[in-house]
CSV table of C-alpha atoms and ligand atoms in Angstrom, one decimal:
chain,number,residue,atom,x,y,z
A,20,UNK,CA,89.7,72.4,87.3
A,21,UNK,CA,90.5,75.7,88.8
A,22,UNK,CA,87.7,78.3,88.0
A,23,UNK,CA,89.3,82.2,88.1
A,24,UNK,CA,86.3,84.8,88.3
A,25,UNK,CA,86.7,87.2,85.3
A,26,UNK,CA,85.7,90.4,87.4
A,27,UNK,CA,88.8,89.1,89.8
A,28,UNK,CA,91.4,89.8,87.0
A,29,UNK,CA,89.8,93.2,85.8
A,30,UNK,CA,90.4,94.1,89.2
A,31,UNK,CA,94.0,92.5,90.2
A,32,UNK,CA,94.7,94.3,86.6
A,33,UNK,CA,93.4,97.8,87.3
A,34,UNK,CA,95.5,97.5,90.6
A,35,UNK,CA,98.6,96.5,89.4
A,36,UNK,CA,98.7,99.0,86.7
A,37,UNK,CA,97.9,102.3,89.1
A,38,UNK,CA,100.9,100.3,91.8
A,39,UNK,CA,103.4,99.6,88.9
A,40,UNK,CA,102.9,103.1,88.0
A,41,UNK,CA,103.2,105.1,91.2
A,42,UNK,CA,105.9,102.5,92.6
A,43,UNK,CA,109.0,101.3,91.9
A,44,UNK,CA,109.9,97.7,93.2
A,45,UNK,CA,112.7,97.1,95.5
A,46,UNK,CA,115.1,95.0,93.5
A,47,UNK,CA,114.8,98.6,91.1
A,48,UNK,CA,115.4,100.3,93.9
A,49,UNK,CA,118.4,98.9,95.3
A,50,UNK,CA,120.1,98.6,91.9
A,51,UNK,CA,120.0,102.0,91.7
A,52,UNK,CA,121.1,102.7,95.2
A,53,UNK,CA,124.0,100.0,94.3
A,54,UNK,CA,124.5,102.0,90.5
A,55,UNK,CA,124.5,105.3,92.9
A,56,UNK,CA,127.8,104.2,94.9
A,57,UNK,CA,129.8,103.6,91.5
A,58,UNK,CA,128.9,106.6,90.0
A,59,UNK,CA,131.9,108.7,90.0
A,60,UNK,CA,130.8,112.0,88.6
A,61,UNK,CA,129.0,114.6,90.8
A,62,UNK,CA,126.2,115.5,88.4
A,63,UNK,CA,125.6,111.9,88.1
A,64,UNK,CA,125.4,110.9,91.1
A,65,UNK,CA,123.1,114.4,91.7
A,66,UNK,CA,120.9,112.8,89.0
A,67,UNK,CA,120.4,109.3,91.1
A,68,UNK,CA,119.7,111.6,94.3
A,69,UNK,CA,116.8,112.9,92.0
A,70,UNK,CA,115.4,109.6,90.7
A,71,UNK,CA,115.3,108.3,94.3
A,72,UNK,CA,113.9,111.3,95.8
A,73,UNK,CA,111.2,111.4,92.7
A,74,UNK,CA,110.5,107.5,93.4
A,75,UNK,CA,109.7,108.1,97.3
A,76,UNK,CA,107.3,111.5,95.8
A,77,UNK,CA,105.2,109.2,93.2
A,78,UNK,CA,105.4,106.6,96.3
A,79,UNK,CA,104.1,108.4,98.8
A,80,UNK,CA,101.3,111.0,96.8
A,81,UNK,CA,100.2,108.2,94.7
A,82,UNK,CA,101.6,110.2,91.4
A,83,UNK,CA,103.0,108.5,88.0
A,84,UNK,CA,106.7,108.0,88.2
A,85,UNK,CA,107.4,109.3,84.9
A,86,UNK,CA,104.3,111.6,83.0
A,87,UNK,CA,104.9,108.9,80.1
A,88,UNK,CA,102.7,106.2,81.7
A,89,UNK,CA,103.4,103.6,78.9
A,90,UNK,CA,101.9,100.9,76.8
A,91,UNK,CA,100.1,98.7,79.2
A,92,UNK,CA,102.4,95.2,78.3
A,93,UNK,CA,101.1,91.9,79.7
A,94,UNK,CA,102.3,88.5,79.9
A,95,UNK,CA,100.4,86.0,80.8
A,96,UNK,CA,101.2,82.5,82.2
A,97,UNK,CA,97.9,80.7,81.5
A,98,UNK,CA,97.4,77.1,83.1
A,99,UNK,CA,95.6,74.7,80.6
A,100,UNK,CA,93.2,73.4,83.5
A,101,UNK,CA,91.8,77.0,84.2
A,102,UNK,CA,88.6,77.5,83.7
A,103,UNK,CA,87.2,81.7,83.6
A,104,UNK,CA,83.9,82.4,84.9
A,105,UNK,CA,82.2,85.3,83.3
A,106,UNK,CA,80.9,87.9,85.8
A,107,UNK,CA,80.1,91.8,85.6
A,108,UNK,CA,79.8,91.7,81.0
A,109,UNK,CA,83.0,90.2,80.8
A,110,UNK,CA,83.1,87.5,78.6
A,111,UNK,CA,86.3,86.8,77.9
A,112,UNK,CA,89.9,87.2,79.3
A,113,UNK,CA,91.3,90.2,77.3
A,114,UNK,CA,88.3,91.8,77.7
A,115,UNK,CA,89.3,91.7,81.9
A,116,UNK,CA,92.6,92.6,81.3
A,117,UNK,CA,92.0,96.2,78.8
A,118,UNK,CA,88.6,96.6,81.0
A,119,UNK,CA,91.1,96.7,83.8
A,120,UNK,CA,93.3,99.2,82.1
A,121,UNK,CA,90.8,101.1,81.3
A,122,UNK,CA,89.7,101.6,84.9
A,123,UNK,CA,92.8,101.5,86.1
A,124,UNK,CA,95.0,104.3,83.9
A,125,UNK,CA,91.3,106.4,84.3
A,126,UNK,CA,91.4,106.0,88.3
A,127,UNK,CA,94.9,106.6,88.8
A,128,UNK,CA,95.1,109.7,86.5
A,129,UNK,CA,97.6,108.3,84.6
A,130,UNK,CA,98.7,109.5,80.8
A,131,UNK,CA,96.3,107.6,78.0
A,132,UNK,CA,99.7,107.0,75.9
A,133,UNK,CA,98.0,105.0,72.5
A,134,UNK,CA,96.6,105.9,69.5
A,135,UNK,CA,93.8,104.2,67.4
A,136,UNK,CA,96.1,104.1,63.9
A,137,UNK,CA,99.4,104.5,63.4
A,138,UNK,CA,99.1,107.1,60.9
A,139,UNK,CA,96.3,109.1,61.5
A,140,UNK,CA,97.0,108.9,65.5
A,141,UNK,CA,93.8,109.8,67.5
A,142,UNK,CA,94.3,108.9,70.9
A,143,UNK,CA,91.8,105.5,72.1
A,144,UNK,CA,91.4,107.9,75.0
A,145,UNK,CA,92.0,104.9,77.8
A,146,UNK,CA,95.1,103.5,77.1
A,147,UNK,CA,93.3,100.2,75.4
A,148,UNK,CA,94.2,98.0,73.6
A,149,UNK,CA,97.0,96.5,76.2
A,150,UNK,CA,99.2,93.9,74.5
A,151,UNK,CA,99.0,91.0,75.8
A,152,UNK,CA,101.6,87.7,75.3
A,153,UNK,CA,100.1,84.8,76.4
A,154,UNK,CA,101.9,81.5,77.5
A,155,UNK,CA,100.3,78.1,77.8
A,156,UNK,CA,101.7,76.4,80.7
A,157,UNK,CA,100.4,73.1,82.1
A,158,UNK,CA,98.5,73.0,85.0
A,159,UNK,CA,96.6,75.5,86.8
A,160,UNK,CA,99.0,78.3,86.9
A,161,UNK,CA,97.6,81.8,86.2
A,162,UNK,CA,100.4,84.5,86.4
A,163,UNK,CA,100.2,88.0,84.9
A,164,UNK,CA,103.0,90.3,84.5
A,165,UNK,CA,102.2,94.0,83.6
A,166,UNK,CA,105.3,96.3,82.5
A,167,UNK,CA,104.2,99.8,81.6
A,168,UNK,CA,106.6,100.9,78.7
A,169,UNK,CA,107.7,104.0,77.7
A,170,UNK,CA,108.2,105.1,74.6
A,171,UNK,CA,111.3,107.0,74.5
A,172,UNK,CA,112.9,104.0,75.5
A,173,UNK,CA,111.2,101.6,73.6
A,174,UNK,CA,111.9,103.6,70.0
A,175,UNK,CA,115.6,103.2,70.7
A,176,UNK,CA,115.4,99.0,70.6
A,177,UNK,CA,116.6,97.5,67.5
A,178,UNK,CA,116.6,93.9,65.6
A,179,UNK,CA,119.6,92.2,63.5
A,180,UNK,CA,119.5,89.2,61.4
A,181,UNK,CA,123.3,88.5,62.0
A,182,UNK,CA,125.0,86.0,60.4
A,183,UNK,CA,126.2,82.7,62.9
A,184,UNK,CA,129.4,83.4,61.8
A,185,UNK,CA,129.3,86.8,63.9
A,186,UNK,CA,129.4,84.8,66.9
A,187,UNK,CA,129.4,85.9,70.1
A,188,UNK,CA,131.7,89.1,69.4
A,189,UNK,CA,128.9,89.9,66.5
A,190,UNK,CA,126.5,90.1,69.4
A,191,UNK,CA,128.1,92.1,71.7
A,192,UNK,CA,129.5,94.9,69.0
A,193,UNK,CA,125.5,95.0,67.9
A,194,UNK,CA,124.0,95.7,71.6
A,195,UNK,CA,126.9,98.1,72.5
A,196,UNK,CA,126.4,100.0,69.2
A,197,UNK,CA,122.5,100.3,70.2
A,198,UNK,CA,123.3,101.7,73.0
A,199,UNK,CA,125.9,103.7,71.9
A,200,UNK,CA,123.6,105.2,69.2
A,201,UNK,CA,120.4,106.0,71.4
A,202,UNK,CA,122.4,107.7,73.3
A,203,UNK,CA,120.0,109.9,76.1
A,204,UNK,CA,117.0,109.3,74.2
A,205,UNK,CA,115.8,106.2,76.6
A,206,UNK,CA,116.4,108.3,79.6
A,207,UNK,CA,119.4,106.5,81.0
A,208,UNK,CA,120.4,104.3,83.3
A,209,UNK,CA,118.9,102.3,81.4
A,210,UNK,CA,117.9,98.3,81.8
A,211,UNK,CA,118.8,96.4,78.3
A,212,UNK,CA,117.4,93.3,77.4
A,213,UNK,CA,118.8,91.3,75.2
A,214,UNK,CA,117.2,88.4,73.1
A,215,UNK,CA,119.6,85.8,71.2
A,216,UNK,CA,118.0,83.2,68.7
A,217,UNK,CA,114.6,81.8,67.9
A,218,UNK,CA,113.4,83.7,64.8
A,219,UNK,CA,112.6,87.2,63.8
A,220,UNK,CA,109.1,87.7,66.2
A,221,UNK,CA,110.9,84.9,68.8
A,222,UNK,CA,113.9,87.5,69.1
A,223,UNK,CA,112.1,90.6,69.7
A,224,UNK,CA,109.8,88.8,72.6
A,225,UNK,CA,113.1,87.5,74.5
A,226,UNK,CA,114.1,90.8,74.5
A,227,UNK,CA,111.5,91.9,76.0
A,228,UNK,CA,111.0,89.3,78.6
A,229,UNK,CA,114.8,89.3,79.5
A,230,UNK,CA,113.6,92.6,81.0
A,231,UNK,CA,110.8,91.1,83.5
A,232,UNK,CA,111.8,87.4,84.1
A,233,UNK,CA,113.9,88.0,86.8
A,234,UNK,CA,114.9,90.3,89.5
A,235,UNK,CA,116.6,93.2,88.1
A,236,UNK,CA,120.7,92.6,88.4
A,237,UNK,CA,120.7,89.2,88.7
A,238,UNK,CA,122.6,87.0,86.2
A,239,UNK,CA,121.3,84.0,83.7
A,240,UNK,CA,121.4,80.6,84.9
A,241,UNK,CA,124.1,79.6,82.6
A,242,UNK,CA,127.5,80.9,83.6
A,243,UNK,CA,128.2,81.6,79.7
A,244,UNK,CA,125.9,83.7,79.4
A,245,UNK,CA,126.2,85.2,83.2
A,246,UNK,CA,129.2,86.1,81.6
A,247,UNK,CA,128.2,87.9,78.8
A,248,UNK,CA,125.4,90.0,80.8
A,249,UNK,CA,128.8,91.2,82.9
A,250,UNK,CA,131.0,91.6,79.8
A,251,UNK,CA,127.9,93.8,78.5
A,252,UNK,CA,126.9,95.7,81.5
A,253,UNK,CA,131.1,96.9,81.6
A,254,UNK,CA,131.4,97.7,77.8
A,255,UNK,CA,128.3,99.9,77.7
A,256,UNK,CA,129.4,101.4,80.8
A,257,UNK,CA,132.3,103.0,79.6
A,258,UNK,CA,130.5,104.5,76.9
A,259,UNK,CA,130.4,107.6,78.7
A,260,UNK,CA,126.5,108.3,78.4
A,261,UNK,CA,125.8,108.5,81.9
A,262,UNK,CA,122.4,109.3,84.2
A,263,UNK,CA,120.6,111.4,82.1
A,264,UNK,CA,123.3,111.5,79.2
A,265,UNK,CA,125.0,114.2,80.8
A,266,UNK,CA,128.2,111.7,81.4
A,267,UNK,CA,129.2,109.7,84.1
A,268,UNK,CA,130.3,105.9,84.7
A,269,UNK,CA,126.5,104.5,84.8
A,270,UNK,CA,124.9,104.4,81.5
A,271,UNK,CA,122.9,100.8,82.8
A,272,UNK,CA,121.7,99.5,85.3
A,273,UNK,CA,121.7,96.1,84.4
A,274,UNK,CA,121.7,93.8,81.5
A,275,UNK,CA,119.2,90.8,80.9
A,276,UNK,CA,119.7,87.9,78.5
A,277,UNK,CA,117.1,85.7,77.4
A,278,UNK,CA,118.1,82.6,74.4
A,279,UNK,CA,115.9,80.5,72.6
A,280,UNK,CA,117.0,77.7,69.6
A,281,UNK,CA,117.2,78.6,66.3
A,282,UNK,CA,117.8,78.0,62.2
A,283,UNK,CA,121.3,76.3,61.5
A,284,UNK,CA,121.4,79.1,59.2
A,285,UNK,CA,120.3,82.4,61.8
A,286,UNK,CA,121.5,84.2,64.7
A,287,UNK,CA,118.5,87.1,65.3
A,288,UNK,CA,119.5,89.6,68.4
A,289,UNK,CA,117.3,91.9,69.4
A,290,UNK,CA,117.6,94.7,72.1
A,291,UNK,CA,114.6,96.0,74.1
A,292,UNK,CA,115.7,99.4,76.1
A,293,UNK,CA,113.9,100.1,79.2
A,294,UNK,CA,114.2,103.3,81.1
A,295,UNK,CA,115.2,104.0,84.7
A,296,UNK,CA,111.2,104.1,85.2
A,297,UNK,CA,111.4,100.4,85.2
A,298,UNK,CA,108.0,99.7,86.4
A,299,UNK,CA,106.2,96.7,86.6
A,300,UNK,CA,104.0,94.2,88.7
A,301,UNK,CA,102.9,90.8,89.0
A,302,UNK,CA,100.1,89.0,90.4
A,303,UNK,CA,98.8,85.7,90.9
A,304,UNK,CA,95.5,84.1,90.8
B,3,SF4,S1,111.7,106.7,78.5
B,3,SF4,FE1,111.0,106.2,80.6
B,3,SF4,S2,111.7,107.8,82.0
B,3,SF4,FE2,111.9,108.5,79.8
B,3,SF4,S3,110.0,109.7,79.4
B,3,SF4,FE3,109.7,107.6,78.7
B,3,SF4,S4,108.8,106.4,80.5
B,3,SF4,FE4,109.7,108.3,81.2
């Protein structure tokens, strides 16, 4: 049985949150160097020259990316034969992982971006509570993603119940017309994520995994659906959006899909929008 110190993830966590923050990785990095190179219209292509030059700023001062420093999103791939040894008041997992949010967003004076209630809105004042997704996985795996999401991207994702007859064409008007509609509200180029199947909840998640389960640009295991990303990535790109919305040939970067089973009688899609920001982290323990 594999025993993981509780104080080791508070501090892997309040780590990755201040790096995932002040750096962009380099699969992010070269898709927009990549992106850059197609983009055909000078003010475009200006605004690429910016989001490069403002990644090697926040790289080298140690400053947020973006001053919308996100929700602190987790998932966690959790080994049934791990044991946690408390240490340091923590007793439990999520208590490590917000304590290390905490520390982390405080340390790295980045922006505390959630509020207690969704109504009455008083800022927790330390970015807590992160939401976490946990996975059981056999064995003694203990892998933790962190994505810090944005909300102007985030509030431009959308779900549909479509019918199976809607097919594949269904899906692919549904995540263009998303795109289409948010326009330069999620600070394009964007990433878009894209989760086919399982149920209403089950949708939403894939969508949001699509965006962290693999390096950024590269295509699904199955060619049908390898397809489909490409199909995707050219329709929204023609949309005309561009870098910034100020118009141009890149509107995304990339797009993810992730599927899951479902009803005979469903076909959920849901599309999760991440900015240009696309920052996240992960570490093993
Ligand atoms: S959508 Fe992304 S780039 Fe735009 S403000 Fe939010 S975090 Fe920053």
């Amino acid at each position: 049985m594999k025993v993981i110190s509780l104080k080791d993830v508070k501090e892997n966590v309040k780590n990755v949150v201040q790096k995932a923050n002040f750096e962009l990785n380099e699969d992010v990095i070269n898709v927009i160097k990549e992106s850059m190179e197609k983009e055909e219209s000078p003010e475009g292509k200006a605004v690429f020259d910016q989001l490069l030059e403002n990644a090697e700023i926040a790289r080298k001062e140690k400053l947020g990316l973006c001053q919308d420093t996100g929700l602190a999103v987790f998932f966690v791939e959790l080994g049934e034969e791990i044991q946690f040894k408390k240490e340091d008041g923590l007793e439990s997992l999520s208590q490590a992982i917000n304590e290390g949010v905490r520390e982390g967003y405080k340390e790295g004076y980045l922006r505390k971006s959630v509020v207690e209630d969704p109504l009455r809105r008083k800022n927790t004042g330390d970015n807590t509570p992160a939401f976490i997704h946990w996975e059981l996985v056999p064995g003694d795996k203990f892998k933790v993603t962190f994505m810090a999401k944005g909300g102007g991207a985030e509030n431009m994702s959308a779900i549909r119940m479509l019918a199976p007859a809607a097919g594949q064409k269904g899906i692919e008007d549904f995540v263009v017309e998303t795109v289409d509609s948010a326009g330069p509200n999620p600070c394009p180029p964007i990433i878009v994520g894209v989760g086919i199947g399982g149920n209403f909840e089950t949708s939403a998640l894939l969508a949001k995994k699509a965006l962290l389960r693999r390096p950024l640009g590269s295509h699904h295991s199955d060619p049908f659906y390898a397809d489909m990303e490409k199909r995707l990535l050219e329709r929204i790109n023609k949309l005309g959006i561009g870098p910034q919305g100020i118009g141009g040939r890149i509107t995304a970067l990339a797009v993810h899909i992730e599927v899951f089973p479902c009803h005979i009688a469903s076909l959920p899609v849901a599309v999760n929008i991440q900015c240009h920001s696309h920052r996240l982290l992960t570490f093993e323990l």
